[in-house]
Structures are given as C-alpha cells and as structure tokens.
C-alpha cells in the first residue's frame, strides 16, 4: 500500500472527492490541493454551502424535485400551467429543461426508469405518485390535460414512456413525448442509423 503524503484530514478530503462522479484518485488529489490553496475564497464557502445543503435540502412531496422547501419552488409557482406535466427521469433532467426556459409547466420526477435487467420495476420509481397526483387534480378543479413524457431516448426510457402512456390513457390525459431525430445543428452524415430512422419516420410537413 502506498504511504500517505498528507495527514488523515487531507487524505479523507481526497477520498471523499474521489467518490464524486467523473473524479478519479488523481483528479481528486488535484481538486483537494486546489481547494486547500483557495482556502478562504473556495474551501470555506464550499464547506458552508455543503453544510447548509446537507441540513436543508429535501425532496418535494408533490413532484420529486429537490429544494429547501416542500412543496418546492416550482410547485408553488402560480405562473406555471398546472394542466401540463413534464415527466422526467431525474432532477438533472428537470434542471436541463428549466435552463432552456421552454415551457412554464409543472414537473414530475420519476427518480429513474423501468429497467428489467437491473431489477427496477414500477414500484421502484415514482409512477404511483404520478397517477395519484393526476387523479387528485381531476377530482378538484385543476385537471391535468397533458403529460409530456420527457424521458431519455434510451431503451429503458422508452419502455418507461410506453408503460406510463398505457396507464394514463384511461384517465383521459393526452400523452405526448419528445420528438426523436436530427439534433439542431446536426449533420446527417454523423448520425447513427437509429436516429436517422426515427427522424425519417417522424418527418413533419415543411
Ligand atoms: Zn415540487
């Protein structure tokens, strides 16, 4: 085993950083050194921000988003159209859609996708809550008109979308999904056959 070059506090910092996605032991060591070098302007504020996040961040009981209040800021935002639900796999997908500022809708975070190979079934993700939410809205005055299944264009994502669409059909909710095809700025020559086939099949009138 390699001998440690620093005290246990620094080693612990390195080991924890190495558990972050995209960071291996070498880059974790570099990140730790950078943090230590920027002790006042980075390490201190980062430590405080993490402490606050650890204490105050919770999962929204309505949509599954993360925030420091429950219901979350998005669920409380009266300017958003409650009749359109954007169904996403993860909070990071929600953030991606929010960054693009495309639609002032509400969200529902599934927290994953159905994956028979990995043993993820309908009870393991937030599907029951989605149905409850829609039924509850229908019982009141705020009917959900449309559920946009904004899941990834992967096999598991599409399996999940089909499964949810089947469940929503009897509830009278219009179910749509994101278009598949040529990305904006994309060149046909670089696209894989699956993407080209999807683009051709779902061609639109000019
Ligand atoms: Zn929420």
Tab-separated table of C-alpha atoms and ligand atoms in Angstrom:
chain	number	residue	atom	x	y	z
A	1	UNK	CA	0.000	0.000	0.000
A	2	UNK	CA	1.319	3.433	-0.895
A	3	UNK	CA	2.325	5.584	2.056
A	4	UNK	CA	0.252	8.699	2.584
A	5	UNK	CA	1.875	12.013	1.878
A	6	UNK	CA	-0.541	14.045	3.965
A	7	UNK	CA	-2.344	13.841	7.315
A	8	UNK	CA	-5.617	11.897	7.732
A	9	UNK	CA	-7.770	15.036	7.346
A	10	UNK	CA	-6.383	15.742	3.900
A	11	UNK	CA	-6.493	12.062	2.947
A	12	UNK	CA	-10.145	11.952	3.943
A	13	UNK	CA	-10.900	15.017	1.813
A	14	UNK	CA	-9.191	13.352	-1.149
A	15	UNK	CA	-11.012	10.058	-0.618
A	16	UNK	CA	-14.408	11.777	-0.427
A	17	UNK	CA	-13.724	13.886	-3.510
A	18	UNK	CA	-12.687	10.736	-5.381
A	19	UNK	CA	-16.211	9.409	-4.903
A	20	UNK	CA	-17.714	12.235	-6.965
A	21	UNK	CA	-18.803	11.285	-10.499
A	22	UNK	CA	-16.068	11.955	-13.027
A	23	UNK	CA	-13.276	12.274	-10.467
A	24	UNK	CA	-10.664	9.565	-10.041
A	25	UNK	CA	-7.994	9.478	-7.297
A	26	UNK	CA	-5.586	11.644	-9.278
A	27	UNK	CA	-8.079	14.394	-10.127
A	28	UNK	CA	-9.480	14.217	-6.574
A	29	UNK	CA	-5.987	14.925	-5.267
A	30	UNK	CA	-5.660	17.879	-7.631
A	31	UNK	CA	-9.098	19.186	-6.609
A	32	UNK	CA	-8.184	18.835	-2.913
A	33	UNK	CA	-4.936	20.748	-3.414
A	34	UNK	CA	-6.801	23.451	-5.317
A	35	UNK	CA	-9.370	23.757	-2.518
A	36	UNK	CA	-6.659	23.967	0.112
A	37	UNK	CA	-4.812	26.590	-1.892
A	38	UNK	CA	-8.020	28.627	-2.209
A	39	UNK	CA	-8.849	28.118	1.439
A	40	UNK	CA	-10.570	31.469	2.084
A	41	UNK	CA	-12.372	32.017	-1.198
A	42	UNK	CA	-13.312	28.426	-2.027
A	43	UNK	CA	-12.795	25.791	0.660
A	44	UNK	CA	-14.552	27.760	3.401
A	45	UNK	CA	-17.626	28.855	1.359
A	46	UNK	CA	-17.882	25.379	-0.195
A	47	UNK	CA	-17.836	23.748	3.228
A	48	UNK	CA	-20.565	26.132	4.428
A	49	UNK	CA	-22.684	25.593	1.302
A	50	UNK	CA	-22.397	21.831	1.717
A	51	UNK	CA	-23.345	22.010	5.378
A	52	UNK	CA	-26.445	24.075	4.541
A	53	UNK	CA	-27.335	21.745	1.666
A	54	UNK	CA	-26.934	18.723	3.936
A	55	UNK	CA	-29.202	20.217	6.575
A	56	UNK	CA	-31.865	21.872	4.486
A	57	UNK	CA	-32.318	20.145	1.155
A	58	UNK	CA	-35.336	17.870	0.879
A	59	UNK	CA	-37.360	16.104	-1.770
A	60	UNK	CA	-40.628	17.760	-2.840
A	61	UNK	CA	-43.530	15.560	-1.746
A	62	UNK	CA	-45.551	16.636	-4.809
A	63	UNK	CA	-43.176	16.342	-7.753
A	64	UNK	CA	-39.953	14.721	-6.507
A	65	UNK	CA	-37.772	17.776	-7.233
A	66	UNK	CA	-35.197	18.819	-4.644
A	67	UNK	CA	-35.402	22.152	-2.846
A	68	UNK	CA	-35.212	23.624	0.631
A	69	UNK	CA	-38.989	23.976	0.854
A	70	UNK	CA	-41.781	21.431	0.407
A	71	UNK	CA	-43.738	21.798	-1.890
A	72	UNK	CA	-40.824	23.055	-3.972
A	73	UNK	CA	-40.484	26.490	-5.587
A	74	UNK	CA	-41.703	25.168	-8.950
A	75	UNK	CA	-44.809	23.521	-7.459
A	76	UNK	CA	-45.627	26.774	-5.616
A	77	UNK	CA	-45.153	28.974	-8.686
A	78	UNK	CA	-48.659	30.166	-9.590
A	79	UNK	CA	-47.492	31.367	-13.039
A	80	UNK	CA	-46.868	27.799	-14.172
A	81	UNK	CA	-49.587	25.966	-16.031
A	82	UNK	CA	-50.757	23.144	-13.730
A	83	UNK	CA	-52.547	21.396	-16.592
A	84	UNK	CA	-49.261	20.379	-18.277
A	85	UNK	CA	-46.938	17.948	-16.554
A	86	UNK	CA	-43.416	17.364	-17.804
A	87	UNK	CA	-42.476	13.857	-16.687
A	88	UNK	CA	-38.690	13.490	-16.363
A	89	UNK	CA	-36.335	10.778	-15.156
A	90	UNK	CA	-34.110	12.785	-12.840
A	91	UNK	CA	-33.751	16.160	-11.167
A	92	UNK	CA	-30.849	16.887	-13.502
A	93	UNK	CA	-33.236	16.473	-16.480
A	94	UNK	CA	-35.616	18.909	-14.789
A	95	UNK	CA	-32.744	21.365	-14.375
A	96	UNK	CA	-31.798	20.944	-18.051
A	97	UNK	CA	-35.350	21.791	-19.164
A	98	UNK	CA	-35.532	24.709	-16.752
A	99	UNK	CA	-32.222	26.094	-18.020
A	100	UNK	CA	-33.690	26.147	-21.519
A	101	UNK	CA	-36.736	28.093	-20.195
A	102	UNK	CA	-39.004	26.496	-22.755
A	103	UNK	CA	-42.274	25.936	-21.007
A	104	UNK	CA	-43.751	27.281	-17.762
A	105	UNK	CA	-45.150	23.859	-16.822
A	106	UNK	CA	-45.071	21.661	-13.733
A	107	UNK	CA	-42.870	18.610	-13.403
A	108	UNK	CA	-42.969	15.081	-12.134
A	109	UNK	CA	-39.622	13.453	-11.380
A	110	UNK	CA	-39.714	9.666	-11.715
A	111	UNK	CA	-36.403	9.126	-9.965
A	112	UNK	CA	-35.304	6.550	-12.548
A	113	UNK	CA	-36.668	4.393	-15.340
A	114	UNK	CA	-38.008	0.870	-15.598
A	115	UNK	CA	-35.133	-1.481	-16.173
A	116	UNK	CA	-35.946	-5.199	-16.055
A	117	UNK	CA	-32.253	-6.087	-16.431
A	118	UNK	CA	-31.328	-4.024	-13.359
A	119	UNK	CA	-34.363	-5.193	-11.414
A	120	UNK	CA	-36.090	-1.773	-11.438
A	121	UNK	CA	-39.867	-2.250	-11.546
A	122	UNK	CA	-42.861	0.147	-11.452
A	123	UNK	CA	-42.868	0.211	-7.638
A	124	UNK	CA	-39.265	1.399	-7.558
A	125	UNK	CA	-39.939	4.705	-9.313
A	126	UNK	CA	-42.470	7.499	-8.770
A	127	UNK	CA	-45.229	6.179	-11.052
A	128	UNK	CA	-47.945	5.571	-8.431
A	129	UNK	CA	-47.471	9.116	-7.164
A	130	UNK	CA	-47.897	10.448	-10.706
A	131	UNK	CA	-51.242	8.647	-11.057
A	132	UNK	CA	-52.374	9.822	-7.601
A	133	UNK	CA	-51.418	13.351	-8.497
A	134	UNK	CA	-53.417	13.299	-11.732
A	135	UNK	CA	-56.452	11.675	-10.101
A	136	UNK	CA	-56.339	14.205	-7.292
A	137	UNK	CA	-56.207	17.078	-9.792
A	138	UNK	CA	-59.117	15.583	-11.719
A	139	UNK	CA	-61.158	15.298	-8.528
A	140	UNK	CA	-60.585	19.014	-7.941
A	141	UNK	CA	-60.740	21.773	-10.491
A	142	UNK	CA	-57.181	21.618	-11.782
A	143	UNK	CA	-57.311	18.876	-14.381
A	144	UNK	CA	-54.067	17.705	-15.971
A	145	UNK	CA	-54.645	17.955	-19.714
A	146	UNK	CA	-51.310	16.751	-20.974
A	147	UNK	CA	-48.404	14.683	-19.708
A	148	UNK	CA	-45.234	15.212	-21.717
A	149	UNK	CA	-43.033	12.158	-21.253
A	150	UNK	CA	-39.640	13.876	-21.460
A	151	UNK	CA	-37.596	10.750	-20.781
A	152	UNK	CA	-34.297	9.787	-22.336
A	153	UNK	CA	-34.284	8.238	-25.808
A	154	UNK	CA	-32.837	5.010	-24.399
A	155	UNK	CA	-34.481	1.566	-24.483
A	156	UNK	CA	-35.330	1.805	-20.770
A	157	UNK	CA	-36.566	5.381	-21.159
A	158	UNK	CA	-38.882	4.427	-23.993
A	159	UNK	CA	-40.122	1.302	-22.182
A	160	UNK	CA	-41.000	3.540	-19.248
A	161	UNK	CA	-42.754	6.049	-21.527
A	162	UNK	CA	-44.919	3.293	-23.076
A	163	UNK	CA	-45.765	1.884	-19.660
A	164	UNK	CA	-46.850	5.296	-18.343
A	165	UNK	CA	-48.769	6.162	-21.529
A	166	UNK	CA	-50.814	2.947	-21.111
A	167	UNK	CA	-51.636	3.868	-17.523
A	168	UNK	CA	-52.616	7.429	-18.386
A	169	UNK	CA	-54.828	6.573	-21.378
A	170	UNK	CA	-57.870	5.533	-19.250
A	171	UNK	CA	-57.549	8.763	-17.248
A	172	UNK	CA	-58.209	10.842	-20.351
A	173	UNK	CA	-54.849	12.602	-20.195
A	174	UNK	CA	-53.242	13.471	-23.508
A	175	UNK	CA	-49.810	11.846	-23.516
A	176	UNK	CA	-47.023	13.176	-25.692
A	177	UNK	CA	-43.298	12.556	-25.899
A	178	UNK	CA	-40.294	14.460	-27.145
A	179	UNK	CA	-39.520	14.168	-30.846
A	180	UNK	CA	-36.681	11.903	-31.897
A	181	UNK	CA	-34.470	12.835	-34.784
A	182	UNK	CA	-31.881	15.212	-36.175
A	183	UNK	CA	-30.422	17.444	-33.436
A	184	UNK	CA	-30.338	21.198	-34.058
A	185	UNK	CA	-27.089	21.897	-35.921
A	186	UNK	CA	-26.623	18.188	-36.600
A	187	UNK	CA	-25.152	16.790	-39.807
A	188	UNK	CA	-26.845	13.739	-41.314
A	189	UNK	CA	-23.539	12.093	-42.139
A	190	UNK	CA	-22.692	11.829	-38.425
A	191	UNK	CA	-25.999	10.399	-37.217
A	192	UNK	CA	-26.430	6.738	-36.303
A	193	UNK	CA	-28.976	4.642	-38.185
A	194	UNK	CA	-31.478	4.590	-35.311
A	195	UNK	CA	-31.584	8.398	-35.162
A	196	UNK	CA	-31.885	8.701	-38.932
A	197	UNK	CA	-34.698	6.128	-38.999
A	198	UNK	CA	-36.564	7.972	-36.207
A	199	UNK	CA	-36.109	11.307	-37.991
A	200	UNK	CA	-37.404	9.904	-41.264
A	201	UNK	CA	-40.336	8.130	-39.678
A	202	UNK	CA	-41.425	11.203	-37.707
A	203	UNK	CA	-40.880	13.686	-40.533
A	204	UNK	CA	-43.035	16.803	-40.393
A	205	UNK	CA	-44.688	18.939	-43.087
A	206	UNK	CA	-42.423	21.726	-44.334
B	1	LIG	ZN1	-42.362	20.122	-6.431
